[in-house]
Structures are given as structure tokens and as C-alpha cells.
């Protein structure tokens, strides 16, 4: 349990470090911000799933590159039990089943996310009526597939966050400004 919480904290901090990076449709991924596709082709930054993929890659967990893959990247938990780093999904299109947006939980009331074109990565309230659910990524789930070999201690997921159990290295946000969010 402590390792899972450590991985979530690493993912959450990695996302917070990206505050201020522009939204780019199809942008970003495991290596950080990047040029997007289509309407994001000329913008260097992140879309919502690219930010989530990057944050969890920093914690050593592969969650896939789309919101639909990420929706299947771990276990679903009640919103009231969300912890830092958990993924919160939103379904705002009733004609298309499944999530259209993902954020990374900061605390019981806030998330960090890449909201939409024209905006930048930022912290916003969790409370929205379009919440679909919360997923806690796990090394026993990768890209929607269970991996039974990902445990070695009687079924408890292992985290590969860092080899010494410490936090991932800190870095300034990609736009040259370190972002700070007061965590209470």
C-alpha cells in the first residue's frame, strides 16, 4: 500500500511540475511535452492523456496514451477514496461511451490537468457533474491487460517508481518556471 501511495505522489508531483505548459491536442507522452497532431500540430505541450501518461511514466508505471487505455490501467475506486496521483475521468459526450478527459488527483478537492486548446496545464476543482470515475494505476495492469508476473510478494503490486524508494528527481516545468502548489 505504501509503495502504491508513493507512486501516486510521484505522478502527482510530476504533473504539477508541468503547470503552465500549453495544451496541445495529441501532445506529450512518456518523455514529456511534445508537438501534437491535427489542431495541436503547431503547439508544443500536452493534451490531458499525454500529461497523465507522462506523470505515471515518471512513477515507473505504463498506463497507455489515450484516455480509453488509461481508463483500463488499474483498479476503479470510489471518488471519495481518491488519493494523490489517481486518475479522474470525465464523460461529457453522451453519444460516445467512455471517458473524454482525464486529470490527476492532487487532493480530495483538486486535480491537475491539461484542460483544452488555448489553456495550459493547471489545477482545478474535482467537482464536476461529468465525473465518470477514478482509477488507481497499478503495475499489475498495463494498457488494460492484467500482468500476473508483476507481483512477487503474495499478490501486492510492486512499484518501480525509483530503485531506492525515494521520489523521482525534481525538475522545473518545461516552460522554464517551477510550479508550486500548496498541498495541505
mmCIF file of C-alpha atoms in Angstrom:
data_model
loop_
_atom_site.group_PDB
_atom_site.id
_atom_site.type_symbol
_atom_site.label_atom_id
_atom_site.label_comp_id
_atom_site.label_asym_id
_atom_site.label_seq_id
_atom_site.Cartn_x
_atom_site.Cartn_y
_atom_site.Cartn_z
ATOM 1 C CA UNK A 1 0.000 0.000 0.000
ATOM 2 C CA UNK A 2 2.778 2.463 0.907
ATOM 3 C CA UNK A 3 4.568 1.812 -2.401
ATOM 4 C CA UNK A 4 1.331 2.441 -4.334
ATOM 5 C CA UNK A 5 0.852 5.745 -2.481
ATOM 6 C CA UNK A 6 4.490 6.685 -3.177
ATOM 7 C CA UNK A 7 3.964 6.055 -6.895
ATOM 8 C CA UNK A 8 0.835 8.222 -6.877
ATOM 9 C CA UNK A 9 2.671 11.044 -5.110
ATOM 10 C CA UNK A 10 5.482 10.881 -7.682
ATOM 11 C CA UNK A 11 2.964 11.002 -10.544
ATOM 12 C CA UNK A 12 1.088 13.915 -8.962
ATOM 13 C CA UNK A 13 4.299 15.913 -8.415
ATOM 14 C CA UNK A 14 5.438 15.241 -11.991
ATOM 15 C CA UNK A 15 2.127 16.628 -13.303
ATOM 16 C CA UNK A 16 2.332 19.680 -11.027
ATOM 17 C CA UNK A 17 5.813 20.438 -12.372
ATOM 18 C CA UNK A 18 4.168 20.879 -15.779
ATOM 19 C CA UNK A 19 1.811 23.679 -14.691
ATOM 20 C CA UNK A 20 1.941 26.405 -17.310
ATOM 21 C CA UNK A 21 2.791 24.122 -20.254
ATOM 22 C CA UNK A 22 0.318 24.784 -23.106
ATOM 23 C CA UNK A 23 -2.449 22.395 -24.096
ATOM 24 C CA UNK A 24 -1.679 20.650 -27.390
ATOM 25 C CA UNK A 25 -4.194 18.231 -28.968
ATOM 26 C CA UNK A 26 -2.366 14.869 -29.133
ATOM 27 C CA UNK A 27 0.710 16.369 -27.480
ATOM 28 C CA UNK A 28 3.106 14.886 -24.980
ATOM 29 C CA UNK A 29 3.657 11.421 -23.614
ATOM 30 C CA UNK A 30 6.141 9.370 -21.628
ATOM 31 C CA UNK A 31 9.039 11.692 -22.499
ATOM 32 C CA UNK A 32 7.241 14.914 -21.600
ATOM 33 C CA UNK A 33 5.673 17.677 -23.678
ATOM 34 C CA UNK A 34 5.755 17.478 -27.450
ATOM 35 C CA UNK A 35 4.093 18.729 -30.597
ATOM 36 C CA UNK A 36 0.570 17.430 -31.008
ATOM 37 C CA UNK A 37 -1.362 16.260 -34.015
ATOM 38 C CA UNK A 38 -4.118 17.864 -36.076
ATOM 39 C CA UNK A 39 -5.085 21.145 -34.438
ATOM 40 C CA UNK A 40 -2.215 20.690 -31.953
ATOM 41 C CA UNK A 41 0.484 20.155 -34.598
ATOM 42 C CA UNK A 42 1.996 23.618 -34.115
ATOM 43 C CA UNK A 43 1.752 23.690 -30.328
ATOM 44 C CA UNK A 44 4.359 22.135 -28.044
ATOM 45 C CA UNK A 45 2.704 20.831 -24.884
ATOM 46 C CA UNK A 46 0.333 18.205 -23.508
ATOM 47 C CA UNK A 47 -3.200 17.038 -24.003
ATOM 48 C CA UNK A 48 -4.942 15.521 -20.977
ATOM 49 C CA UNK A 49 -3.925 11.909 -21.618
ATOM 50 C CA UNK A 50 -0.375 12.884 -22.608
ATOM 51 C CA UNK A 51 0.063 14.627 -19.251
ATOM 52 C CA UNK A 52 -1.301 11.591 -17.379
ATOM 53 C CA UNK A 53 0.930 9.219 -19.360
ATOM 54 C CA UNK A 54 3.999 11.371 -18.627
ATOM 55 C CA UNK A 55 3.216 11.700 -14.906
ATOM 56 C CA UNK A 56 2.765 7.967 -14.392
ATOM 57 C CA UNK A 57 5.815 7.136 -16.541
ATOM 58 C CA UNK A 58 7.838 9.225 -14.069
ATOM 59 C CA UNK A 59 6.499 6.883 -11.369
ATOM 60 C CA UNK A 60 7.535 3.845 -13.425
ATOM 61 C CA UNK A 61 4.035 2.757 -14.471
ATOM 62 C CA UNK A 62 2.803 2.390 -18.053
ATOM 63 C CA UNK A 63 -0.828 3.485 -18.414
ATOM 64 C CA UNK A 64 -1.201 3.884 -22.171
ATOM 65 C CA UNK A 65 -1.507 7.003 -24.260
ATOM 66 C CA UNK A 66 -5.280 7.533 -24.596
ATOM 67 C CA UNK A 67 -7.997 8.186 -22.043
ATOM 68 C CA UNK A 68 -9.650 4.892 -23.033
ATOM 69 C CA UNK A 69 -6.442 2.916 -22.384
ATOM 70 C CA UNK A 70 -5.875 4.822 -19.146
ATOM 71 C CA UNK A 71 -9.441 4.083 -18.014
ATOM 72 C CA UNK A 72 -8.374 0.393 -18.045
ATOM 73 C CA UNK A 73 -4.926 0.932 -16.474
ATOM 74 C CA UNK A 74 -5.700 -0.099 -12.911
ATOM 75 C CA UNK A 75 -8.475 -0.559 -10.413
ATOM 76 C CA UNK A 76 -11.554 1.619 -10.151
ATOM 77 C CA UNK A 77 -12.118 3.174 -6.773
ATOM 78 C CA UNK A 78 -14.832 5.397 -5.266
ATOM 79 C CA UNK A 79 -14.184 9.114 -5.785
ATOM 80 C CA UNK A 80 -14.313 9.589 -2.012
ATOM 81 C CA UNK A 81 -11.265 7.292 -1.671
ATOM 82 C CA UNK A 82 -9.158 9.065 -4.308
ATOM 83 C CA UNK A 83 -5.528 9.641 -3.373
ATOM 84 C CA UNK A 84 -2.879 11.911 -4.901
ATOM 85 C CA UNK A 85 -1.925 10.617 -8.342
ATOM 86 C CA UNK A 86 -5.125 8.705 -9.005
ATOM 87 C CA UNK A 87 -6.663 9.377 -12.399
ATOM 88 C CA UNK A 88 -10.092 11.003 -12.505
ATOM 89 C CA UNK A 89 -12.099 10.617 -15.703
ATOM 90 C CA UNK A 90 -14.894 12.691 -17.191
ATOM 91 C CA UNK A 91 -17.557 11.747 -19.742
ATOM 92 C CA UNK A 92 -19.031 14.838 -21.319
ATOM 93 C CA UNK A 93 -20.264 13.274 -24.581
ATOM 94 C CA UNK A 94 -23.368 11.103 -24.156
ATOM 95 C CA UNK A 95 -23.081 9.966 -27.801
ATOM 96 C CA UNK A 96 -19.634 8.430 -27.257
ATOM 97 C CA UNK A 97 -19.365 5.978 -24.353
ATOM 98 C CA UNK A 98 -16.270 6.198 -22.220
ATOM 99 C CA UNK A 99 -14.057 8.991 -20.977
ATOM 100 C CA UNK A 100 -13.195 12.094 -22.977
ATOM 101 C CA UNK A 101 -10.992 13.760 -20.346
ATOM 102 C CA UNK A 102 -8.604 12.760 -17.561
ATOM 103 C CA UNK A 103 -6.989 14.624 -14.686
ATOM 104 C CA UNK A 104 -4.538 13.645 -11.949
ATOM 105 C CA UNK A 105 -5.854 13.917 -8.383
ATOM 106 C CA UNK A 106 -3.955 16.392 -6.175
ATOM 107 C CA UNK A 107 -6.108 16.015 -3.066
ATOM 108 C CA UNK A 108 -9.756 15.462 -2.095
ATOM 109 C CA UNK A 109 -10.908 18.595 -3.917
ATOM 110 C CA UNK A 110 -8.388 19.359 -6.702
ATOM 111 C CA UNK A 111 -6.818 17.879 -9.818
ATOM 112 C CA UNK A 112 -4.044 18.910 -12.189
ATOM 113 C CA UNK A 113 -4.869 18.558 -15.884
ATOM 114 C CA UNK A 114 -4.410 19.885 -19.401
ATOM 115 C CA UNK A 115 -7.914 21.304 -19.943
ATOM 116 C CA UNK A 116 -8.330 22.315 -23.605
ATOM 117 C CA UNK A 117 -6.913 24.285 -26.547
ATOM 118 C CA UNK A 118 -5.945 27.820 -25.570
ATOM 119 C CA UNK A 119 -5.270 26.899 -21.945
ATOM 120 C CA UNK A 120 -2.271 25.486 -20.076
ATOM 121 C CA UNK A 121 -1.755 22.709 -17.545
ATOM 122 C CA UNK A 122 -3.361 23.918 -14.318
ATOM 123 C CA UNK A 123 -5.014 22.909 -11.055
ATOM 124 C CA UNK A 124 -8.836 22.946 -10.967
ATOM 125 C CA UNK A 125 -11.580 21.641 -8.663
ATOM 126 C CA UNK A 126 -12.542 17.955 -8.921
ATOM 127 C CA UNK A 127 -16.243 18.699 -8.509
ATOM 128 C CA UNK A 128 -17.883 18.369 -11.916
ATOM 129 C CA UNK A 129 -21.125 16.655 -12.801
ATOM 130 C CA UNK A 130 -19.499 14.729 -15.677
ATOM 131 C CA UNK A 131 -17.231 12.584 -13.445
ATOM 132 C CA UNK A 132 -17.145 9.054 -14.836
ATOM 133 C CA UNK A 133 -14.888 7.518 -12.208
ATOM 134 C CA UNK A 134 -11.469 7.242 -10.606
ATOM 135 C CA UNK A 135 -8.741 4.742 -11.481
ATOM 136 C CA UNK A 136 -5.687 3.925 -9.400
ATOM 137 C CA UNK A 137 -2.959 2.842 -11.832
ATOM 138 C CA UNK A 138 -1.122 -0.293 -10.909
ATOM 139 C CA UNK A 139 1.878 -2.209 -12.173
ATOM 140 C CA UNK A 140 -0.335 -5.288 -12.321
ATOM 141 C CA UNK A 141 -2.334 -3.586 -15.080
ATOM 142 C CA UNK A 142 -0.656 -2.263 -18.180
ATOM 143 C CA UNK A 143 -2.603 -0.915 -21.120
ATOM 144 C CA UNK A 144 -5.741 -2.690 -19.982
ATOM 145 C CA UNK A 145 -4.138 -6.118 -19.584
ATOM 146 C CA UNK A 146 -3.512 -7.965 -16.320
ATOM 147 C CA UNK A 147 0.084 -8.999 -15.763
ATOM 148 C CA UNK A 148 0.282 -11.734 -13.154
ATOM 149 C CA UNK A 149 4.085 -11.558 -13.047
ATOM 150 C CA UNK A 150 4.021 -8.012 -11.708
ATOM 151 C CA UNK A 151 3.828 -9.210 -8.120
ATOM 152 C CA UNK A 152 6.341 -11.129 -6.064
ATOM 153 C CA UNK A 153 5.156 -10.718 -2.500
ATOM 154 C CA UNK A 154 1.948 -12.665 -2.300
ATOM 155 C CA UNK A 155 -0.108 -10.509 -4.633
ATOM 156 C CA UNK A 156 0.812 -6.985 -3.618
ATOM 157 C CA UNK A 157 1.650 -4.755 -6.579
ATOM 158 C CA UNK A 158 5.226 -3.620 -6.794
ATOM 159 C CA UNK A 159 6.146 -0.119 -7.807
ATOM 160 C CA UNK A 160 9.177 0.661 -9.892
ATOM 161 C CA UNK A 161 8.988 4.348 -9.007
ATOM 162 C CA UNK A 162 12.656 4.568 -8.056
ATOM 163 C CA UNK A 163 15.189 1.940 -7.132
ATOM 164 C CA UNK A 164 15.885 3.423 -3.707
ATOM 165 C CA UNK A 165 12.242 4.064 -2.811
ATOM 166 C CA UNK A 166 12.737 7.823 -2.987
ATOM 167 C CA UNK A 167 10.994 10.440 -5.026
ATOM 168 C CA UNK A 168 11.664 10.913 -8.703
ATOM 169 C CA UNK A 169 14.055 13.777 -9.422
ATOM 170 C CA UNK A 170 12.511 17.201 -9.366
ATOM 171 C CA UNK A 171 12.736 19.457 -12.386
ATOM 172 C CA UNK A 172 11.454 22.845 -13.387
ATOM 173 C CA UNK A 173 8.404 22.974 -15.590
ATOM 174 C CA UNK A 174 9.118 22.684 -19.285
ATOM 175 C CA UNK A 175 8.284 26.343 -19.815
ATOM 176 C CA UNK A 176 11.180 27.373 -17.586
ATOM 177 C CA UNK A 177 9.161 28.102 -14.465
ATOM 178 C CA UNK A 178 8.930 25.823 -11.490
ATOM 179 C CA UNK A 179 5.332 25.476 -10.405
ATOM 180 C CA UNK A 180 4.354 25.287 -6.774
ATOM 181 C CA UNK A 181 1.019 24.179 -5.440
ATOM 182 C CA UNK A 182 0.376 24.419 -1.743
ATOM 183 C CA UNK A 183 -0.570 20.954 -0.562
ATOM 184 C CA UNK A 184 -2.437 20.835 2.698
#
